[in-house]
Amino acid sequence: MTTATHPNDALFAGEKAFPVLAACEHFAGSEKLIGKAMDLQVEYGPVFDVTCDCEDGAAAGQEREHAEMVARMIASDRNRFDRAGARIHDPSHPAWRQDVDIIVGSAGSRLAYITVPKATNSGQVAEVIRYIGDAAKKAGLDKPVPVHVLIETHGALRDVFQIAELPNIEVLDFGLMDFVSGHHGAIPAAAMRSPGQFEHALLARAKADMVAAALANGIVPAHNVCLNLKDADVIAGDARRARNEFGFLRMWSIYPAQIQPIVNAMRPDFTEVEDAAGILVAAQDADWGPIQYKGELHDRATYRYFWEVLQKAKVTGMALPAEAERRFFAN
């Protein structure tokens, strides 16, 4: 081997690499459920993130106490992998700045991300991002807090490309239920579940536009929840359709039984993972110059693709070929 240059250094020098995140994001709103989710992370490994919910989790009048609880949980030893974020109140709610101040101020160094719901235009999102940045500076953080933005209103969908161009955004989330409700009955309730959520023209357009905006700007697109809480086949079917037909790379969970079916359905194809490992090992041996693999030419363009496949396999808990594990993920 002429060099041991890591793929991150060889393939993305001087530019932003695409975020490689867990394929599932689990929402929990109470201290009990947040704790249970963090304990499941320890059991399963960091194959899903935990989103501590201030928007729907906080009782009216108890927003401060709820944000303090969320900050305490994120800063606790139960957050073993530092993969817990928080959904704050929406930009029209008087508590959203308080949420940011408390959570970033008390747990910013352990905070994985902040999710912003129900924005109605790009200007609102920009204001929240600026405020989060100011809070991070006050807290003495040495890097920006990643931001996830829910696309669930007409205005957010209209501005989705402008939103995706804003700084520090890591994920765009599609919010199905609020988006359907915002159509005042023009989209039937049946479209909140499959197959309608994938086949109704207005929803298919919205999902495709959001995914396109996300991927064009190096952002992970995340799919909405499945309303079926316990049927693994239904849950996995939704995840597969989201991944294979629309390009979503992540999906929400709202019930513990949904986590594993989503993770399994979002995993890369095992044959492609094996090819990715073989191609990247050979490429590293060739100092990242062009190679032939199984009679096909590969170079840096395909190396980038297969490196992302390998990373996605890793974050979904797949067993990787031993040589690729040793070379690329040993530390």
mmCIF file of C-alpha atoms in Angstrom:
data_model
loop_
_atom_site.group_PDB
_atom_site.id
_atom_site.type_symbol
_atom_site.label_atom_id
_atom_site.label_comp_id
_atom_site.label_asym_id
_atom_site.label_seq_id
_atom_site.Cartn_x
_atom_site.Cartn_y
_atom_site.Cartn_z
ATOM 1 C CA MET A 1 0.000 0.000 0.000
ATOM 2 C CA THR A 2 1.558 3.300 -1.091
ATOM 3 C CA THR A 3 -0.414 5.453 1.315
ATOM 4 C CA ALA A 4 -2.863 5.131 4.164
ATOM 5 C CA THR A 5 -4.722 8.342 3.387
ATOM 6 C CA HIS A 6 -8.230 8.150 4.805
ATOM 7 C CA PRO A 7 -11.166 8.628 2.388
ATOM 8 C CA ASN A 8 -12.308 11.772 4.212
ATOM 9 C CA ASP A 9 -8.905 13.356 3.518
ATOM 10 C CA ALA A 10 -8.418 11.981 0.036
ATOM 11 C CA LEU A 11 -11.878 12.630 -1.369
ATOM 12 C CA PHE A 12 -13.188 15.761 0.343
ATOM 13 C CA ALA A 13 -10.152 17.988 0.808
ATOM 14 C CA GLY A 14 -11.212 21.624 1.104
ATOM 15 C CA GLU A 15 -14.932 20.991 0.794
ATOM 16 C CA LYS A 16 -17.873 19.983 2.938
ATOM 17 C CA ALA A 17 -18.568 16.260 3.069
ATOM 18 C CA PHE A 18 -22.186 15.127 3.067
ATOM 19 C CA PRO A 19 -23.445 14.532 6.620
ATOM 20 C CA VAL A 20 -23.587 10.872 7.571
ATOM 21 C CA LEU A 21 -26.308 10.557 10.193
ATOM 22 C CA ALA A 22 -28.280 7.770 11.793
ATOM 23 C CA ALA A 23 -31.116 6.585 9.555
ATOM 24 C CA CYS A 24 -33.722 6.978 12.303
ATOM 25 C CA GLU A 25 -34.651 9.920 14.527
ATOM 26 C CA HIS A 26 -36.766 9.017 17.554
ATOM 27 C CA PHE A 27 -38.964 11.675 19.180
ATOM 28 C CA ALA A 28 -39.685 11.657 22.912
ATOM 29 C CA GLY A 29 -41.436 14.369 24.914
ATOM 30 C CA SER A 30 -41.353 13.437 28.605
ATOM 31 C CA GLU A 31 -38.454 12.787 30.971
ATOM 32 C CA LYS A 32 -39.501 9.138 31.268
ATOM 33 C CA LEU A 33 -39.679 8.587 27.501
ATOM 34 C CA ILE A 34 -36.466 10.499 26.800
ATOM 35 C CA GLY A 35 -34.683 8.352 29.360
ATOM 36 C CA LYS A 36 -36.103 5.174 27.857
ATOM 37 C CA ALA A 37 -34.960 6.260 24.395
ATOM 38 C CA MET A 38 -31.446 6.969 25.655
ATOM 39 C CA ASP A 39 -31.356 3.546 27.312
ATOM 40 C CA LEU A 40 -32.422 1.962 24.002
ATOM 41 C CA GLN A 41 -29.536 3.787 22.301
ATOM 42 C CA VAL A 42 -27.163 2.012 24.666
ATOM 43 C CA GLU A 43 -28.848 -1.330 23.888
ATOM 44 C CA TYR A 44 -29.012 -0.913 20.093
ATOM 45 C CA GLY A 45 -25.935 1.254 19.619
ATOM 46 C CA PRO A 46 -26.014 4.753 18.059
ATOM 47 C CA VAL A 47 -28.121 3.627 15.095
ATOM 48 C CA PHE A 48 -30.775 6.256 15.901
ATOM 49 C CA ASP A 49 -30.803 9.780 17.312
ATOM 50 C CA VAL A 50 -33.058 10.977 20.128
ATOM 51 C CA THR A 51 -34.989 14.217 19.667
ATOM 52 C CA CYS A 52 -36.172 15.674 22.973
ATOM 53 C CA ASP A 53 -39.402 17.466 22.177
ATOM 54 C CA CYS A 54 -40.201 20.886 23.641
ATOM 55 C CA GLU A 55 -42.877 21.760 21.074
ATOM 56 C CA ASP A 56 -45.403 19.011 21.792
ATOM 57 C CA GLY A 57 -43.864 17.780 25.025
ATOM 58 C CA ALA A 58 -44.172 20.911 27.168
ATOM 59 C CA ALA A 59 -47.455 21.636 28.925
ATOM 60 C CA ALA A 60 -48.747 25.198 28.497
ATOM 61 C CA GLY A 61 -47.219 27.406 31.162
ATOM 62 C CA GLN A 62 -44.434 24.930 31.913
ATOM 63 C CA GLU A 63 -42.173 25.693 28.973
ATOM 64 C CA ARG A 64 -39.218 26.786 31.118
ATOM 65 C CA GLU A 65 -39.343 23.717 33.352
ATOM 66 C CA HIS A 66 -39.612 21.435 30.342
ATOM 67 C CA ALA A 67 -36.627 23.037 28.581
ATOM 68 C CA GLU A 68 -34.601 22.718 31.787
ATOM 69 C CA MET A 69 -35.480 19.015 31.957
ATOM 70 C CA VAL A 70 -34.446 18.539 28.321
ATOM 71 C CA ALA A 71 -31.141 20.298 28.941
ATOM 72 C CA ARG A 72 -30.546 18.175 32.025
ATOM 73 C CA MET A 73 -31.195 14.939 30.126
ATOM 74 C CA ILE A 74 -28.960 15.931 27.209
ATOM 75 C CA ALA A 75 -26.140 16.820 29.629
ATOM 76 C CA SER A 76 -26.581 13.595 31.643
ATOM 77 C CA ASP A 77 -24.593 10.360 31.596
ATOM 78 C CA ARG A 78 -27.581 8.631 29.979
ATOM 79 C CA ASN A 79 -26.779 10.510 26.745
ATOM 80 C CA ARG A 80 -23.972 8.039 26.134
ATOM 81 C CA PHE A 81 -23.261 8.830 22.480
ATOM 82 C CA ASP A 82 -23.965 12.594 22.408
ATOM 83 C CA ARG A 83 -26.645 11.924 19.810
ATOM 84 C CA ALA A 84 -29.564 13.736 21.416
ATOM 85 C CA GLY A 85 -31.081 16.895 19.954
ATOM 86 C CA ALA A 86 -34.041 19.080 20.850
ATOM 87 C CA ARG A 87 -37.082 20.341 18.993
ATOM 88 C CA ILE A 88 -37.837 23.842 20.201
ATOM 89 C CA HIS A 89 -41.122 25.734 19.966
ATOM 90 C CA ASP A 90 -42.015 27.257 16.620
ATOM 91 C CA PRO A 91 -40.847 30.775 15.662
ATOM 92 C CA SER A 92 -44.250 32.309 16.408
ATOM 93 C CA HIS A 93 -44.308 30.929 19.972
ATOM 94 C CA PRO A 94 -43.033 33.196 22.767
ATOM 95 C CA ALA A 95 -40.949 30.375 24.304
ATOM 96 C CA TRP A 96 -38.636 29.508 21.426
ATOM 97 C CA ARG A 97 -35.843 31.881 22.429
ATOM 98 C CA GLN A 98 -36.102 30.673 26.015
ATOM 99 C CA ASP A 99 -35.771 27.089 24.768
ATOM 100 C CA VAL A 100 -32.590 27.993 22.893
ATOM 101 C CA ASP A 101 -31.099 29.943 25.799
ATOM 102 C CA ILE A 102 -31.678 27.136 28.280
ATOM 103 C CA ILE A 103 -30.721 24.154 26.129
ATOM 104 C CA VAL A 104 -27.713 25.671 24.368
ATOM 105 C CA GLY A 105 -26.600 27.488 27.507
ATOM 106 C CA SER A 106 -26.791 24.432 29.767
ATOM 107 C CA ALA A 107 -26.114 21.513 27.422
ATOM 108 C CA GLY A 108 -24.648 23.007 24.246
ATOM 109 C CA SER A 109 -21.459 20.939 24.291
ATOM 110 C CA ARG A 110 -23.510 17.711 24.349
ATOM 111 C CA LEU A 111 -26.293 18.868 22.018
ATOM 112 C CA ALA A 112 -26.441 17.076 18.660
ATOM 113 C CA TYR A 113 -28.840 19.507 16.927
ATOM 114 C CA ILE A 114 -31.829 21.815 17.281
ATOM 115 C CA THR A 115 -34.991 21.176 15.255
ATOM 116 C CA VAL A 116 -37.085 24.175 14.176
ATOM 117 C CA PRO A 117 -40.790 23.451 13.508
ATOM 118 C CA LYS A 118 -43.515 25.279 11.585
ATOM 119 C CA ALA A 119 -41.443 27.985 9.950
ATOM 120 C CA THR A 120 -43.449 29.854 7.337
ATOM 121 C CA ASN A 121 -40.616 31.442 5.327
ATOM 122 C CA SER A 122 -36.850 31.479 4.930
ATOM 123 C CA GLY A 123 -36.514 34.730 6.874
ATOM 124 C CA GLN A 124 -37.944 33.096 9.991
ATOM 125 C CA VAL A 125 -35.476 30.236 9.721
ATOM 126 C CA ALA A 126 -32.592 32.658 9.222
ATOM 127 C CA GLU A 127 -33.602 34.542 12.376
ATOM 128 C CA VAL A 128 -33.663 31.350 14.442
ATOM 129 C CA ILE A 129 -30.288 30.244 13.065
ATOM 130 C CA ARG A 130 -28.755 33.613 13.972
ATOM 131 C CA TYR A 131 -30.177 33.396 17.484
ATOM 132 C CA ILE A 132 -28.851 29.853 17.947
ATOM 133 C CA GLY A 133 -25.450 31.049 16.751
ATOM 134 C CA ASP A 134 -25.438 33.908 19.246
ATOM 135 C CA ALA A 135 -26.430 31.525 22.040
ATOM 136 C CA ALA A 136 -23.619 29.155 21.060
ATOM 137 C CA LYS A 137 -21.091 31.992 21.236
ATOM 138 C CA LYS A 138 -22.370 33.037 24.660
ATOM 139 C CA ALA A 139 -22.008 29.437 25.805
ATOM 140 C CA GLY A 140 -18.412 29.344 24.579
ATOM 141 C CA LEU A 141 -19.002 26.575 22.056
ATOM 142 C CA ASP A 142 -16.210 26.066 19.543
ATOM 143 C CA LYS A 143 -18.463 24.934 16.674
ATOM 144 C CA PRO A 144 -21.948 25.788 15.398
ATOM 145 C CA VAL A 145 -24.994 23.883 16.599
ATOM 146 C CA PRO A 146 -26.436 21.922 13.632
ATOM 147 C CA VAL A 147 -29.983 22.935 12.723
ATOM 148 C CA HIS A 148 -32.815 20.742 11.432
ATOM 149 C CA VAL A 149 -35.777 22.463 9.797
ATOM 150 C CA LEU A 150 -39.274 21.065 9.463
ATOM 151 C CA ILE A 151 -40.908 21.691 6.101
ATOM 152 C CA GLU A 152 -44.593 21.485 7.025
ATOM 153 C CA THR A 153 -46.210 24.730 5.853
ATOM 154 C CA HIS A 154 -47.042 26.191 2.446
ATOM 155 C CA GLY A 155 -44.555 28.998 3.037
ATOM 156 C CA ALA A 156 -41.692 26.715 4.007
ATOM 157 C CA LEU A 157 -42.261 24.568 0.919
ATOM 158 C CA ARG A 158 -42.389 27.692 -1.265
ATOM 159 C CA ASP A 159 -39.020 28.821 0.185
ATOM 160 C CA VAL A 160 -37.469 25.378 0.545
ATOM 161 C CA PHE A 161 -34.497 26.049 -1.746
ATOM 162 C CA GLN A 162 -33.748 29.355 0.017
ATOM 163 C CA ILE A 163 -34.040 27.612 3.383
ATOM 164 C CA ALA A 164 -31.665 24.863 2.273
ATOM 165 C CA GLU A 165 -29.045 27.461 1.351
ATOM 166 C CA LEU A 166 -28.923 28.906 4.882
ATOM 167 C CA PRO A 167 -25.869 28.125 7.054
ATOM 168 C CA ASN A 168 -25.549 25.312 9.601
ATOM 169 C CA ILE A 169 -28.569 23.315 8.361
ATOM 170 C CA GLU A 170 -27.909 19.588 8.555
ATOM 171 C CA VAL A 171 -31.379 18.081 7.971
ATOM 172 C CA LEU A 172 -34.658 19.037 6.297
ATOM 173 C CA ASP A 173 -37.599 17.147 7.819
ATOM 174 C CA PHE A 174 -40.932 16.654 6.075
ATOM 175 C CA GLY A 175 -43.887 17.240 8.419
ATOM 176 C CA LEU A 176 -46.754 15.290 6.898
ATOM 177 C CA MET A 177 -49.615 15.830 9.344
ATOM 178 C CA ASP A 178 -49.321 19.595 9.604
ATOM 179 C CA PHE A 179 -48.804 19.854 5.851
ATOM 180 C CA VAL A 180 -51.982 17.864 5.149
ATOM 181 C CA SER A 181 -53.929 19.881 7.731
ATOM 182 C CA GLY A 182 -52.787 23.076 6.062
ATOM 183 C CA HIS A 183 -54.681 22.097 2.910
ATOM 184 C CA HIS A 184 -58.082 22.559 4.592
ATOM 185 C CA GLY A 185 -59.535 19.243 3.474
ATOM 186 C CA ALA A 186 -58.225 19.323 -0.093
ATOM 187 C CA ILE A 187 -55.970 16.393 0.845
ATOM 188 C CA PRO A 188 -57.964 13.621 2.587
ATOM 189 C CA ALA A 189 -56.990 12.218 5.971
ATOM 190 C CA ALA A 190 -56.271 8.886 4.271
ATOM 191 C CA ALA A 191 -53.204 10.544 2.739
ATOM 192 C CA MET A 192 -51.632 10.739 6.206
ATOM 193 C CA ARG A 193 -50.826 7.039 5.813
ATOM 194 C CA SER A 194 -49.779 4.743 2.985
ATOM 195 C CA PRO A 195 -50.307 4.468 0.128
ATOM 196 C CA GLY A 196 -51.824 7.947 -0.094
ATOM 197 C CA GLN A 197 -48.889 9.739 1.504
ATOM 198 C CA PHE A 198 -46.686 8.614 -1.380
ATOM 199 C CA GLU A 199 -49.237 8.754 -4.190
ATOM 200 C CA HIS A 200 -51.337 11.899 -3.673
ATOM 201 C CA ALA A 201 -50.014 14.373 -6.237
ATOM 202 C CA LEU A 202 -49.641 17.301 -3.823
ATOM 203 C CA LEU A 203 -47.717 15.190 -1.290
ATOM 204 C CA ALA A 204 -45.510 13.522 -3.898
ATOM 205 C CA ARG A 205 -44.624 16.954 -5.289
ATOM 206 C CA ALA A 206 -43.878 18.366 -1.843
ATOM 207 C CA LYS A 207 -41.692 15.446 -0.809
ATOM 208 C CA ALA A 208 -39.786 15.429 -4.092
ATOM 209 C CA ASP A 209 -39.181 19.188 -3.960
ATOM 210 C CA MET A 210 -37.944 19.026 -0.365
ATOM 211 C CA VAL A 211 -35.597 16.121 -1.044
ATOM 212 C CA ALA A 212 -34.234 17.855 -4.146
ATOM 213 C CA ALA A 213 -33.540 21.047 -2.179
ATOM 214 C CA ALA A 214 -31.851 19.119 0.602
ATOM 215 C CA LEU A 215 -29.598 17.015 -1.595
ATOM 216 C CA ALA A 216 -28.651 19.974 -3.808
ATOM 217 C CA ASN A 217 -27.281 21.718 -0.719
ATOM 218 C CA GLY A 218 -25.559 18.829 1.043
ATOM 219 C CA ILE A 219 -28.371 18.318 3.560
ATOM 220 C CA VAL A 220 -29.954 15.065 4.752
ATOM 221 C CA PRO A 221 -33.690 14.721 3.894
ATOM 222 C CA ALA A 222 -35.744 13.076 6.679
ATOM 223 C CA HIS A 223 -39.160 11.464 6.184
ATOM 224 C CA ASN A 224 -42.193 11.905 8.406
ATOM 225 C CA VAL A 225 -43.533 9.380 10.911
ATOM 226 C CA CYS A 226 -45.545 6.260 10.156
ATOM 227 C CA LEU A 227 -48.862 6.360 12.002
ATOM 228 C CA ASN A 228 -48.818 2.583 12.498
ATOM 229 C CA LEU A 229 -46.932 2.138 15.766
ATOM 230 C CA LYS A 230 -46.376 -1.623 15.996
ATOM 231 C CA ASP A 231 -46.690 -3.435 12.663
ATOM 232 C CA ALA A 232 -43.067 -3.896 11.585
ATOM 233 C CA ASP A 233 -43.989 -4.748 7.993
ATOM 234 C CA VAL A 234 -46.027 -1.560 7.542
ATOM 235 C CA ILE A 235 -43.337 0.591 9.178
ATOM 236 C CA ALA A 236 -40.539 -0.947 7.126
ATOM 237 C CA GLY A 237 -42.629 -0.640 3.966
ATOM 238 C CA ASP A 238 -43.032 3.096 4.517
ATOM 239 C CA ALA A 239 -39.302 3.468 5.140
ATOM 240 C CA ARG A 240 -38.412 1.549 1.996
ATOM 241 C CA ARG A 241 -40.769 3.602 -0.172
ATOM 242 C CA ALA A 242 -39.399 6.818 1.334
ATOM 243 C CA ARG A 243 -35.838 5.690 0.634
ATOM 244 C CA ASN A 244 -36.195 4.006 -2.736
ATOM 245 C CA GLU A 245 -38.881 6.137 -4.417
ATOM 246 C CA PHE A 246 -38.170 9.607 -3.002
ATOM 247 C CA GLY A 247 -34.535 9.581 -1.849
ATOM 248 C CA PHE A 248 -35.078 10.136 1.871
ATOM 249 C CA LEU A 249 -32.055 9.083 3.921
ATOM 250 C CA ARG A 250 -33.571 9.286 7.398
ATOM 251 C CA MET A 251 -36.991 8.758 8.975
ATOM 252 C CA TRP A 252 -38.755 9.728 12.184
ATOM 253 C CA SER A 253 -39.907 7.318 14.859
ATOM 254 C CA ILE A 254 -42.481 8.106 17.551
ATOM 255 C CA TYR A 255 -42.696 4.686 19.213
ATOM 256 C CA PRO A 256 -39.850 2.358 20.267
ATOM 257 C CA ALA A 257 -41.142 -0.530 18.134
ATOM 258 C CA GLN A 258 -40.681 1.633 15.022
ATOM 259 C CA ILE A 259 -36.932 2.140 15.442
ATOM 260 C CA GLN A 260 -35.520 -1.188 14.291
ATOM 261 C CA PRO A 261 -37.808 -1.629 11.241
ATOM 262 C CA ILE A 262 -36.833 1.859 10.058
ATOM 263 C CA VAL A 263 -33.111 1.252 10.567
ATOM 264 C CA ASN A 264 -33.269 -2.105 8.790
ATOM 265 C CA ALA A 265 -35.237 -0.723 5.839
ATOM 266 C CA MET A 266 -32.909 2.256 5.427
ATOM 267 C CA ARG A 267 -29.745 0.127 5.308
ATOM 268 C CA PRO A 268 -27.785 -0.077 2.045
ATOM 269 C CA ASP A 269 -27.912 -3.280 0.016
ATOM 270 C CA PHE A 270 -25.376 -5.761 1.438
ATOM 271 C CA THR A 271 -23.943 -6.608 -1.987
ATOM 272 C CA GLU A 272 -23.295 -2.921 -2.624
ATOM 273 C CA VAL A 273 -21.615 -2.624 0.787
ATOM 274 C CA GLU A 274 -19.289 -5.512 -0.078
ATOM 275 C CA ASP A 275 -18.441 -3.865 -3.409
ATOM 276 C CA ALA A 276 -17.890 -0.523 -1.674
ATOM 277 C CA ALA A 277 -15.417 -2.111 0.721
ATOM 278 C CA GLY A 278 -13.516 -3.858 -2.053
ATOM 279 C CA ILE A 279 -13.382 -0.759 -4.250
ATOM 280 C CA LEU A 280 -12.213 1.547 -1.469
ATOM 281 C CA VAL A 281 -9.527 -0.841 -0.204
ATOM 282 C CA ALA A 282 -8.166 -1.157 -3.743
ATOM 283 C CA ALA A 283 -8.396 2.614 -4.246
ATOM 284 C CA GLN A 284 -6.460 3.316 -1.070
ATOM 285 C CA ASP A 285 -3.786 0.849 -2.210
ATOM 286 C CA ALA A 286 -3.610 2.814 -5.495
ATOM 287 C CA ASP A 287 -3.217 6.142 -3.657
ATOM 288 C CA TRP A 288 -6.775 7.041 -4.773
ATOM 289 C CA GLY A 289 -5.926 6.902 -8.451
ATOM 290 C CA PRO A 290 -8.184 5.104 -10.977
ATOM 291 C CA ILE A 291 -8.590 1.338 -10.590
ATOM 292 C CA GLN A 292 -10.366 -1.579 -12.223
ATOM 293 C CA TYR A 293 -12.739 -3.604 -10.056
ATOM 294 C CA LYS A 294 -14.657 -6.573 -11.443
ATOM 295 C CA GLY A 295 -13.905 -5.338 -14.946
ATOM 296 C CA GLU A 296 -15.171 -1.793 -14.359
ATOM 297 C CA LEU A 297 -13.273 1.500 -14.116
ATOM 298 C CA HIS A 298 -13.549 3.456 -10.871
ATOM 299 C CA ASP A 299 -12.107 6.830 -9.886
ATOM 300 C CA ARG A 300 -12.726 9.598 -7.347
ATOM 301 C CA ALA A 301 -16.283 10.205 -8.529
ATOM 302 C CA THR A 302 -17.351 6.642 -7.766
ATOM 303 C CA TYR A 303 -15.117 6.501 -4.673
ATOM 304 C CA ARG A 304 -17.168 9.293 -3.118
ATOM 305 C CA TYR A 305 -20.372 7.389 -3.762
ATOM 306 C CA PHE A 306 -19.057 4.144 -2.303
ATOM 307 C CA TRP A 307 -17.526 5.891 0.703
ATOM 308 C CA GLU A 308 -20.953 7.259 1.564
ATOM 309 C CA VAL A 309 -22.439 3.766 1.125
ATOM 310 C CA LEU A 310 -19.873 2.374 3.562
ATOM 311 C CA GLN A 311 -20.501 5.119 6.119
ATOM 312 C CA LYS A 312 -24.273 4.620 5.890
ATOM 313 C CA ALA A 313 -23.783 0.908 6.443
ATOM 314 C CA LYS A 314 -21.715 1.676 9.519
ATOM 315 C CA VAL A 315 -24.240 4.060 11.106
ATOM 316 C CA THR A 316 -27.067 1.569 10.541
ATOM 317 C CA GLY A 317 -25.151 -1.108 12.447
ATOM 318 C CA MET A 318 -24.259 -3.372 9.519
ATOM 319 C CA ALA A 319 -21.251 -5.658 9.884
ATOM 320 C CA LEU A 320 -18.553 -4.456 7.485
ATOM 321 C CA PRO A 321 -15.836 -6.559 5.818
ATOM 322 C CA ALA A 322 -12.960 -6.791 8.283
ATOM 323 C CA GLU A 323 -10.349 -5.058 6.132
ATOM 324 C CA ALA A 324 -12.580 -2.040 5.501
ATOM 325 C CA GLU A 325 -13.456 -1.858 9.206
ATOM 326 C CA ARG A 326 -9.748 -1.914 10.137
ATOM 327 C CA ARG A 327 -8.653 0.649 7.566
ATOM 328 C CA PHE A 328 -11.464 3.180 7.715
ATOM 329 C CA PHE A 329 -13.198 2.886 11.090
ATOM 330 C CA ALA A 330 -10.544 1.612 13.524
ATOM 331 C CA ASN A 331 -10.566 4.770 15.624
#
